[in-house]
mmCIF file of C-alpha atoms in Angstrom:
data_model
loop_
_atom_site.group_PDB
_atom_site.id
_atom_site.type_symbol
_atom_site.label_atom_id
_atom_site.label_comp_id
_atom_site.label_asym_id
_atom_site.label_seq_id
_atom_site.Cartn_x
_atom_site.Cartn_y
_atom_site.Cartn_z
ATOM 1 C CA MET A 287 95.963 -108.506 83.624
ATOM 2 C CA LYS A 288 92.398 -107.702 82.645
ATOM 3 C CA ARG A 289 89.704 -109.853 81.080
ATOM 4 C CA VAL A 290 87.790 -107.781 78.561
ATOM 5 C CA VAL A 291 84.540 -109.097 77.085
ATOM 6 C CA VAL A 292 83.450 -107.350 73.903
ATOM 7 C CA ASN A 293 79.919 -108.070 72.717
ATOM 8 C CA ILE A 294 79.322 -107.088 69.111
ATOM 9 C CA TYR A 295 75.802 -107.098 67.725
ATOM 10 C CA LEU A 296 73.991 -105.830 64.662
ATOM 11 C CA LYS A 297 72.270 -102.478 65.024
ATOM 12 C CA GLU A 298 68.501 -102.388 65.379
ATOM 13 C CA GLY A 299 66.930 -102.605 61.929
ATOM 14 C CA VAL A 300 69.884 -104.307 60.252
ATOM 15 C CA LEU A 301 68.828 -107.620 58.725
ATOM 16 C CA ASP A 302 70.254 -110.633 60.564
ATOM 17 C CA PRO A 303 70.077 -113.616 58.184
ATOM 18 C CA GLN A 304 71.927 -115.911 60.610
ATOM 19 C CA GLY A 305 69.385 -115.082 63.305
ATOM 20 C CA LYS A 306 66.536 -115.706 60.881
ATOM 21 C CA ALA A 307 67.986 -119.103 59.940
ATOM 22 C CA VAL A 308 68.323 -120.103 63.594
ATOM 23 C CA HIS A 309 64.785 -118.856 64.298
ATOM 24 C CA HIS A 310 63.508 -121.024 61.466
ATOM 25 C CA ALA A 311 65.467 -124.050 62.707
ATOM 26 C CA LEU A 312 64.069 -123.548 66.230
ATOM 27 C CA ASP A 313 60.554 -123.422 64.724
ATOM 28 C CA SER A 314 61.198 -126.745 62.996
ATOM 29 C CA LEU A 315 62.338 -128.261 66.277
ATOM 30 C CA GLY A 316 59.053 -127.364 67.964
ATOM 31 C CA PHE A 317 60.077 -124.118 69.688
ATOM 32 C CA GLY A 318 57.852 -122.028 67.369
ATOM 33 C CA GLU A 319 55.376 -121.134 70.120
ATOM 34 C CA VAL A 320 57.961 -119.848 72.539
ATOM 35 C CA VAL A 321 60.501 -118.057 70.316
ATOM 36 C CA GLU A 322 59.616 -114.489 69.312
ATOM 37 C CA ASP A 323 62.941 -113.261 67.995
ATOM 38 C CA VAL A 324 66.552 -114.373 67.508
ATOM 39 C CA ARG A 325 69.559 -112.119 66.967
ATOM 40 C CA ILE A 326 73.110 -113.421 66.695
ATOM 41 C CA GLY A 327 76.226 -111.512 67.593
ATOM 42 C CA LYS A 328 79.841 -112.148 68.490
ATOM 43 C CA GLN A 329 81.459 -112.299 71.878
ATOM 44 C CA ILE A 330 85.186 -111.657 71.887
ATOM 45 C CA VAL A 331 87.083 -112.364 75.097
ATOM 46 C CA LEU A 332 90.445 -110.592 75.316
ATOM 47 C CA LYS A 333 93.163 -110.868 77.928
ATOM 48 C CA LEU A 334 94.986 -107.551 78.077
ATOM 49 C CA ASN A 335 98.153 -106.470 79.870
ATOM 50 C CA SER A 336 96.624 -103.273 81.168
ATOM 51 C CA ALA A 337 97.283 -101.717 84.537
ATOM 52 C CA SER A 338 93.826 -100.280 85.077
ATOM 53 C CA ASP A 339 90.233 -100.821 83.950
ATOM 54 C CA LYS A 340 90.300 -97.396 82.317
ATOM 55 C CA GLU A 341 93.381 -98.248 80.243
ATOM 56 C CA ALA A 342 91.915 -101.651 79.252
ATOM 57 C CA LYS A 343 88.678 -99.997 78.146
ATOM 58 C CA GLU A 344 90.514 -97.410 76.040
ATOM 59 C CA GLU A 345 92.545 -100.123 74.309
ATOM 60 C CA ALA A 346 89.436 -102.226 73.720
ATOM 61 C CA ILE A 347 87.599 -99.258 72.159
ATOM 62 C CA LYS A 348 90.561 -98.650 69.820
ATOM 63 C CA MET A 349 90.517 -102.346 68.796
ATOM 64 C CA CYS A 350 86.772 -102.276 68.170
ATOM 65 C CA GLU A 351 86.949 -99.135 66.063
ATOM 66 C CA SER A 352 89.930 -100.324 64.006
ATOM 67 C CA LEU A 353 89.232 -104.037 63.589
ATOM 68 C CA LEU A 354 86.698 -105.894 65.687
ATOM 69 C CA ALA A 355 83.430 -104.140 64.896
ATOM 70 C CA ASN A 356 81.989 -102.840 61.661
ATOM 71 C CA THR A 357 80.564 -99.666 63.177
ATOM 72 C CA VAL A 358 78.435 -98.948 60.113
ATOM 73 C CA ILE A 359 76.127 -101.850 60.966
ATOM 74 C CA GLU A 360 77.268 -103.032 64.402
ATOM 75 C CA ASN A 361 77.253 -101.757 67.966
ATOM 76 C CA TYR A 362 79.412 -103.056 70.766
ATOM 77 C CA ASP A 363 79.648 -103.016 74.522
ATOM 78 C CA ILE A 364 82.652 -103.717 76.700
ATOM 79 C CA GLU A 365 82.840 -105.371 80.126
ATOM 80 C CA ILE A 366 86.057 -105.473 82.112
ATOM 81 C CA SER A 367 87.053 -107.670 85.027
ATOM 82 C CA ASP A 368 90.267 -108.774 86.718
ATOM 83 C CA VAL A 369 91.844 -112.103 85.812
ATOM 84 C CA MET B 115 58.298 -111.828 77.549
ATOM 85 C CA LYS B 116 61.870 -112.645 78.518
ATOM 86 C CA ARG B 117 65.156 -111.611 76.978
ATOM 87 C CA VAL B 118 67.550 -114.543 77.080
ATOM 88 C CA VAL B 119 71.220 -114.032 76.287
ATOM 89 C CA VAL B 120 73.087 -117.235 75.444
ATOM 90 C CA ASN B 121 76.870 -116.974 75.325
ATOM 91 C CA ILE B 122 78.492 -119.902 73.547
ATOM 92 C CA TYR B 123 82.245 -120.321 73.717
ATOM 93 C CA LEU B 124 84.810 -122.983 72.912
ATOM 94 C CA LYS B 125 85.895 -125.171 75.807
ATOM 95 C CA GLU B 126 89.282 -124.572 77.368
ATOM 96 C CA GLY B 127 91.924 -126.338 75.282
ATOM 97 C CA VAL B 128 89.928 -126.397 72.066
ATOM 98 C CA LEU B 129 91.807 -124.637 69.273
ATOM 99 C CA ASP B 130 90.221 -121.329 68.268
ATOM 100 C CA PRO B 131 91.511 -120.462 64.768
ATOM 101 C CA GLN B 132 89.255 -117.405 64.492
ATOM 102 C CA GLY B 133 90.645 -116.080 67.763
ATOM 103 C CA LYS B 134 94.202 -116.752 66.585
ATOM 104 C CA ALA B 135 93.537 -114.852 63.344
ATOM 105 C CA VAL B 136 92.158 -111.860 65.236
ATOM 106 C CA HIS B 137 95.095 -111.985 67.673
ATOM 107 C CA HIS B 138 97.475 -111.895 64.715
ATOM 108 C CA ALA B 139 95.585 -109.001 63.111
ATOM 109 C CA LEU B 140 95.688 -107.051 66.394
ATOM 110 C CA ASP B 141 99.456 -107.673 66.559
ATOM 111 C CA SER B 142 99.802 -106.222 63.050
ATOM 112 C CA LEU B 143 97.839 -103.144 64.086
ATOM 113 C CA GLY B 144 100.271 -102.433 66.931
ATOM 114 C CA PHE B 145 98.371 -104.008 69.833
ATOM 115 C CA GLY B 146 100.928 -106.813 70.211
ATOM 116 C CA GLU B 147 102.256 -105.510 73.542
ATOM 117 C CA VAL B 148 98.891 -105.325 75.204
ATOM 118 C CA VAL B 149 97.034 -108.390 73.878
ATOM 119 C CA GLU B 150 97.749 -111.689 75.652
ATOM 120 C CA ASP B 151 94.922 -113.843 74.365
ATOM 121 C CA VAL B 152 91.842 -113.693 72.150
ATOM 122 C CA ARG B 153 88.932 -116.132 72.144
ATOM 123 C CA ILE B 154 85.861 -115.712 69.986
ATOM 124 C CA GLY B 155 82.418 -117.009 70.760
ATOM 125 C CA LYS B 156 78.814 -116.394 69.818
ATOM 126 C CA GLN B 157 76.207 -114.379 71.614
ATOM 127 C CA ILE B 158 72.626 -115.322 70.778
ATOM 128 C CA VAL B 159 69.878 -113.018 72.021
ATOM 129 C CA LEU B 160 66.452 -114.670 72.159
ATOM 130 C CA LYS B 161 63.077 -113.171 72.959
ATOM 131 C CA LEU B 162 60.923 -115.873 74.501
ATOM 132 C CA ASN B 163 57.225 -115.984 75.402
ATOM 133 C CA SER B 164 57.872 -117.500 78.800
ATOM 134 C CA ALA B 165 55.953 -116.717 81.943
ATOM 135 C CA SER B 166 58.853 -117.089 84.366
ATOM 136 C CA ASP B 167 62.629 -116.936 84.415
ATOM 137 C CA LYS B 168 62.716 -120.623 85.337
ATOM 138 C CA GLU B 169 60.614 -121.594 82.304
ATOM 139 C CA ALA B 170 62.720 -119.390 79.990
ATOM 140 C CA LYS B 171 65.913 -120.970 81.285
ATOM 141 C CA GLU B 172 64.591 -124.504 80.780
ATOM 142 C CA GLU B 173 63.563 -123.704 77.195
ATOM 143 C CA ALA B 174 66.931 -122.063 76.502
ATOM 144 C CA ILE B 175 68.815 -125.097 77.819
ATOM 145 C CA LYS B 176 66.741 -127.363 75.548
ATOM 146 C CA MET B 177 67.563 -125.123 72.557
ATOM 147 C CA CYS B 178 71.268 -125.105 73.385
ATOM 148 C CA GLU B 179 71.420 -128.874 73.755
ATOM 149 C CA SER B 180 69.466 -129.567 70.562
ATOM 150 C CA LEU B 181 70.684 -126.845 68.206
ATOM 151 C CA LEU B 182 72.585 -123.792 69.389
ATOM 152 C CA ALA B 183 75.705 -125.260 70.990
ATOM 153 C CA ASN B 184 77.963 -128.096 69.963
ATOM 154 C CA THR B 185 78.414 -129.475 73.458
ATOM 155 C CA VAL B 186 81.337 -131.665 72.419
ATOM 156 C CA ILE B 187 83.555 -128.606 72.015
ATOM 157 C CA GLU B 188 81.491 -125.707 73.378
ATOM 158 C CA ASN B 189 80.175 -124.499 76.712
ATOM 159 C CA TYR B 190 77.382 -122.025 77.187
ATOM 160 C CA ASP B 191 75.925 -119.761 79.813
ATOM 161 C CA ILE B 192 72.487 -118.233 79.958
ATOM 162 C CA GLU B 193 71.380 -114.851 81.329
ATOM 163 C CA ILE B 194 67.720 -113.935 81.631
ATOM 164 C CA SER B 195 66.085 -110.546 82.025
ATOM 165 C CA ASP B 196 62.642 -109.037 81.490
ATOM 166 C CA VAL B 197 61.819 -107.195 78.278
#
């Protein structure tokens, strides 16, 4: 069994309204001086019945391309470890 | 400048309806055999004007406790790197 972590984030240049809202909220809480930028993405943690890391990665890429990520505006990276 | 990645995820045992929905969708797409579990969290990427990793981590913890994470049901981890 493999633990696959898929991080999905908006491409550079794509507007991130959720990030902007959080940035604004952090400003209001007094973190204005320290915070330069906020971007918000998703982290999906999958447990897969795959024999090898290679197989798990191939399955994860298929899932990202068909469902998990909107590849028009989002990029993703995949990390694999044993459970 | 520091790049701080905050991963926020539901605590073990807390129901994750978004994860369940994605699991179900993956089943429908033919990944039912391979997918054992799906959990969905947030990944927040901050750019902070902090001099040191220690300072950046302290600020990030303050932000998590006051705004970013709901610590009743969520855990978080923090990774820091240079920009």
